[in-house]
PDB file of C-alpha atoms in Angstrom:
ATOM      1  CA  UNK A   1       9.374   0.593   4.027  1.00  0.00           C
ATOM      2  CA  UNK A   2       7.012  -2.510   3.674  1.00  0.00           C
ATOM      3  CA  UNK A   3       6.769  -4.368   0.368  1.00  0.00           C
ATOM      4  CA  UNK A   4       3.488  -3.716  -1.194  1.00  0.00           C
ATOM      5  CA  UNK A   5       2.031  -5.937  -3.891  1.00  0.00           C
ATOM      6  CA  UNK A   6      -0.354  -4.357  -6.274  1.00  0.00           C
ATOM      7  CA  UNK A   7      -2.920  -6.295  -8.459  1.00  0.00           C
ATOM      8  CA  UNK A   8      -2.328  -6.539 -12.111  1.00  0.00           C
ATOM      9  CA  UNK A   9      -3.594  -3.564 -13.632  1.00  0.00           C
ATOM     10  CA  UNK A  10      -2.995  -3.430 -17.541  1.00  0.00           C
ATOM     11  CA  UNK A  11      -4.857  -0.027 -17.931  1.00  0.00           C
ATOM     12  CA  UNK A  12      -2.759   1.897 -15.455  1.00  0.00           C
ATOM     13  CA  UNK A  13      -6.030   3.545 -14.004  1.00  0.00           C
ATOM     14  CA  UNK A  14      -7.057   1.102 -11.143  1.00  0.00           C
ATOM     15  CA  UNK A  15      -7.566   2.972  -7.933  1.00  0.00           C
ATOM     16  CA  UNK A  16      -6.357   0.117  -6.121  1.00  0.00           C
ATOM     17  CA  UNK A  17      -2.948   0.774  -7.476  1.00  0.00           C
ATOM     18  CA  UNK A  18      -2.448   4.345  -6.648  1.00  0.00           C
ATOM     19  CA  UNK A  19       0.748   5.209  -5.061  1.00  0.00           C
ATOM     20  CA  UNK A  20       1.975   7.674  -2.755  1.00  0.00           C
ATOM     21  CA  UNK A  21       4.002  10.835  -3.121  1.00  0.00           C
ATOM     22  CA  UNK A  22       7.611  10.261  -3.241  1.00  0.00           C
ATOM     23  CA  UNK A  23      10.310  12.681  -2.283  1.00  0.00           C
ATOM     24  CA  UNK A  24      13.807  12.205  -3.921  1.00  0.00           C
ATOM     25  CA  UNK A  25      17.043  14.056  -3.299  1.00  0.00           C
ATOM     26  CA  UNK A  26      19.440  14.214  -6.107  1.00  0.00           C
ATOM     27  CA  UNK A  27      22.962  15.363  -5.342  1.00  0.00           C
ATOM     28  CA  UNK A  28      25.078  17.322  -7.776  1.00  0.00           C
ATOM     29  CA  UNK A  29      28.086  15.429  -9.066  1.00  0.00           C
ATOM     30  CA  UNK A  30      30.335  17.183 -11.497  1.00  0.00           C
ATOM     31  CA  UNK A  31      31.752  13.847 -12.879  1.00  0.00           C
ATOM     32  CA  UNK A  32      28.117  12.395 -13.660  1.00  0.00           C
ATOM     33  CA  UNK A  33      26.996  12.312 -17.358  1.00  0.00           C
ATOM     34  CA  UNK A  34      23.309  12.084 -16.107  1.00  0.00           C
ATOM     35  CA  UNK A  35      21.270  12.088 -12.976  1.00  0.00           C
ATOM     36  CA  UNK A  36      18.177   9.773 -12.760  1.00  0.00           C
ATOM     37  CA  UNK A  37      15.493   8.782 -10.247  1.00  0.00           C
ATOM     38  CA  UNK A  38      14.253   5.269  -9.941  1.00  0.00           C
ATOM     39  CA  UNK A  39      10.940   5.621  -8.258  1.00  0.00           C
ATOM     40  CA  UNK A  40      10.009   3.493  -5.114  1.00  0.00           C
ATOM     41  CA  UNK A  41       7.071   2.349  -7.074  1.00  0.00           C
ATOM     42  CA  UNK A  42       8.879   1.571 -10.359  1.00  0.00           C
ATOM     43  CA  UNK A  43       8.095   0.169 -13.067  1.00  0.00           C
ATOM     44  CA  UNK A  44       5.329   2.938 -13.782  1.00  0.00           C
ATOM     45  CA  UNK A  45       3.033   3.923 -16.368  1.00  0.00           C
ATOM     46  CA  UNK A  46       3.658   7.399 -17.828  1.00  0.00           C
ATOM     47  CA  UNK A  47       0.111   8.559 -18.162  1.00  0.00           C
ATOM     48  CA  UNK A  48      -0.742  11.217 -15.662  1.00  0.00           C
ATOM     49  CA  UNK A  49       3.040  11.160 -14.409  1.00  0.00           C
ATOM     50  CA  UNK A  50       3.963  14.351 -12.370  1.00  0.00           C
ATOM     51  CA  UNK A  51       7.285  15.440 -11.155  1.00  0.00           C
ATOM     52  CA  UNK A  52       8.145  18.512  -9.218  1.00  0.00           C
ATOM     53  CA  UNK A  53      11.448  20.332  -8.252  1.00  0.00           C
ATOM     54  CA  UNK A  54      11.278  21.677  -4.824  1.00  0.00           C
ATOM     55  CA  UNK A  55      12.534  25.397  -4.507  1.00  0.00           C
ATOM     56  CA  UNK A  56      12.256  26.588  -1.095  1.00  0.00           C
ATOM     57  CA  UNK A  57       8.371  26.188  -0.123  1.00  0.00           C
ATOM     58  CA  UNK A  58       7.537  26.244  -3.829  1.00  0.00           C
ATOM     59  CA  UNK A  59       6.760  23.143  -6.163  1.00  0.00           C
ATOM     60  CA  UNK A  60       7.989  23.757  -9.807  1.00  0.00           C
ATOM     61  CA  UNK A  61       6.348  21.340 -12.245  1.00  0.00           C
ATOM     62  CA  UNK A  62       8.722  19.742 -14.849  1.00  0.00           C
ATOM     63  CA  UNK A  63       7.980  19.294 -18.420  1.00  0.00           C
ATOM     64  CA  UNK A  64       8.819  15.940 -20.075  1.00  0.00           C
ATOM     65  CA  UNK A  65      11.017  16.373 -22.906  1.00  0.00           C
ATOM     66  CA  UNK A  66      12.554  19.616 -21.576  1.00  0.00           C
ATOM     67  CA  UNK A  67      13.203  19.070 -17.957  1.00  0.00           C
ATOM     68  CA  UNK A  68      13.248  15.239 -17.942  1.00  0.00           C
ATOM     69  CA  UNK A  69      12.863  12.095 -20.053  1.00  0.00           C
ATOM     70  CA  UNK A  70      11.791   8.506 -19.074  1.00  0.00           C
ATOM     71  CA  UNK A  71      14.452   5.898 -19.032  1.00  0.00           C
ATOM     72  CA  UNK A  72      14.750   1.899 -18.533  1.00  0.00           C
ATOM     73  CA  UNK A  73      11.822   1.201 -21.032  1.00  0.00           C
ATOM     74  CA  UNK A  74      10.066  -1.887 -20.330  1.00  0.00           C
ATOM     75  CA  UNK A  75       9.626  -3.131 -23.887  1.00  0.00           C
ATOM     76  CA  UNK A  76       7.524  -6.367 -23.333  1.00  0.00           C
ATOM     77  CA  UNK A  77       5.371  -4.891 -20.512  1.00  0.00           C
ATOM     78  CA  UNK A  78       4.570  -1.894 -22.788  1.00  0.00           C
ATOM     79  CA  UNK A  79       3.928  -4.272 -25.926  1.00  0.00           C
ATOM     80  CA  UNK A  80       1.583  -6.376 -23.615  1.00  0.00           C
ATOM     81  CA  UNK A  81      -0.473  -3.560 -22.250  1.00  0.00           C
ATOM     82  CA  UNK A  82      -0.363  -1.137 -25.291  1.00  0.00           C
ATOM     83  CA  UNK A  83       1.073   1.547 -22.760  1.00  0.00           C
ATOM     84  CA  UNK A  84       4.424   2.783 -22.285  1.00  0.00           C
ATOM     85  CA  UNK A  85       5.977   1.526 -19.110  1.00  0.00           C
ATOM     86  CA  UNK A  86       9.428   2.788 -17.575  1.00  0.00           C
ATOM     87  CA  UNK A  87      11.618   2.318 -14.597  1.00  0.00           C
ATOM     88  CA  UNK A  88      13.398   5.588 -14.187  1.00  0.00           C
ATOM     89  CA  UNK A  89      13.259   9.382 -14.663  1.00  0.00           C
ATOM     90  CA  UNK A  90      16.361  10.897 -16.234  1.00  0.00           C
ATOM     91  CA  UNK A  91      16.909  14.545 -15.073  1.00  0.00           C
ATOM     92  CA  UNK A  92      18.063  17.071 -17.707  1.00  0.00           C
ATOM     93  CA  UNK A  93      19.129  19.635 -15.199  1.00  0.00           C
ATOM     94  CA  UNK A  94      22.440  18.609 -13.502  1.00  0.00           C
ATOM     95  CA  UNK A  95      23.898  21.791 -12.269  1.00  0.00           C
ATOM     96  CA  UNK A  96      22.746  21.495  -8.649  1.00  0.00           C
ATOM     97  CA  UNK A  97      21.443  19.517  -5.949  1.00  0.00           C
ATOM     98  CA  UNK A  98      17.730  19.236  -5.913  1.00  0.00           C
ATOM     99  CA  UNK A  99      14.841  17.733  -4.216  1.00  0.00           C
ATOM    100  CA  UNK A 100      12.171  16.269  -6.407  1.00  0.00           C
ATOM    101  CA  UNK A 101       8.513  14.953  -5.588  1.00  0.00           C
ATOM    102  CA  UNK A 102       6.711  12.505  -7.751  1.00  0.00           C
ATOM    103  CA  UNK A 103       3.045  12.635  -7.491  1.00  0.00           C
ATOM    104  CA  UNK A 104       0.406  10.026  -8.376  1.00  0.00           C
TER     105      UNK A 104
END
């Protein structure tokens, strides 16, 4: 994948910075205390963040606080923009391997 450089967008809403859909596979590991995804386009704003779990041909939307939470908080960047910025998605479900889809 080619390196992309995006213009500074302190609002998190510039059309020039819209990312592509990302597919991530998470493998079950009985020894793990947590499972997480670091999106290709991290760090990211949490506003309008969408993540889905693939089950067969269906996409099941995940709910923040119940199915996942954000991790790797970028404190200085968040303070500078006034918007929360994170670098990872921590998955609460750890009982099976799954494919996840992050959409812009």
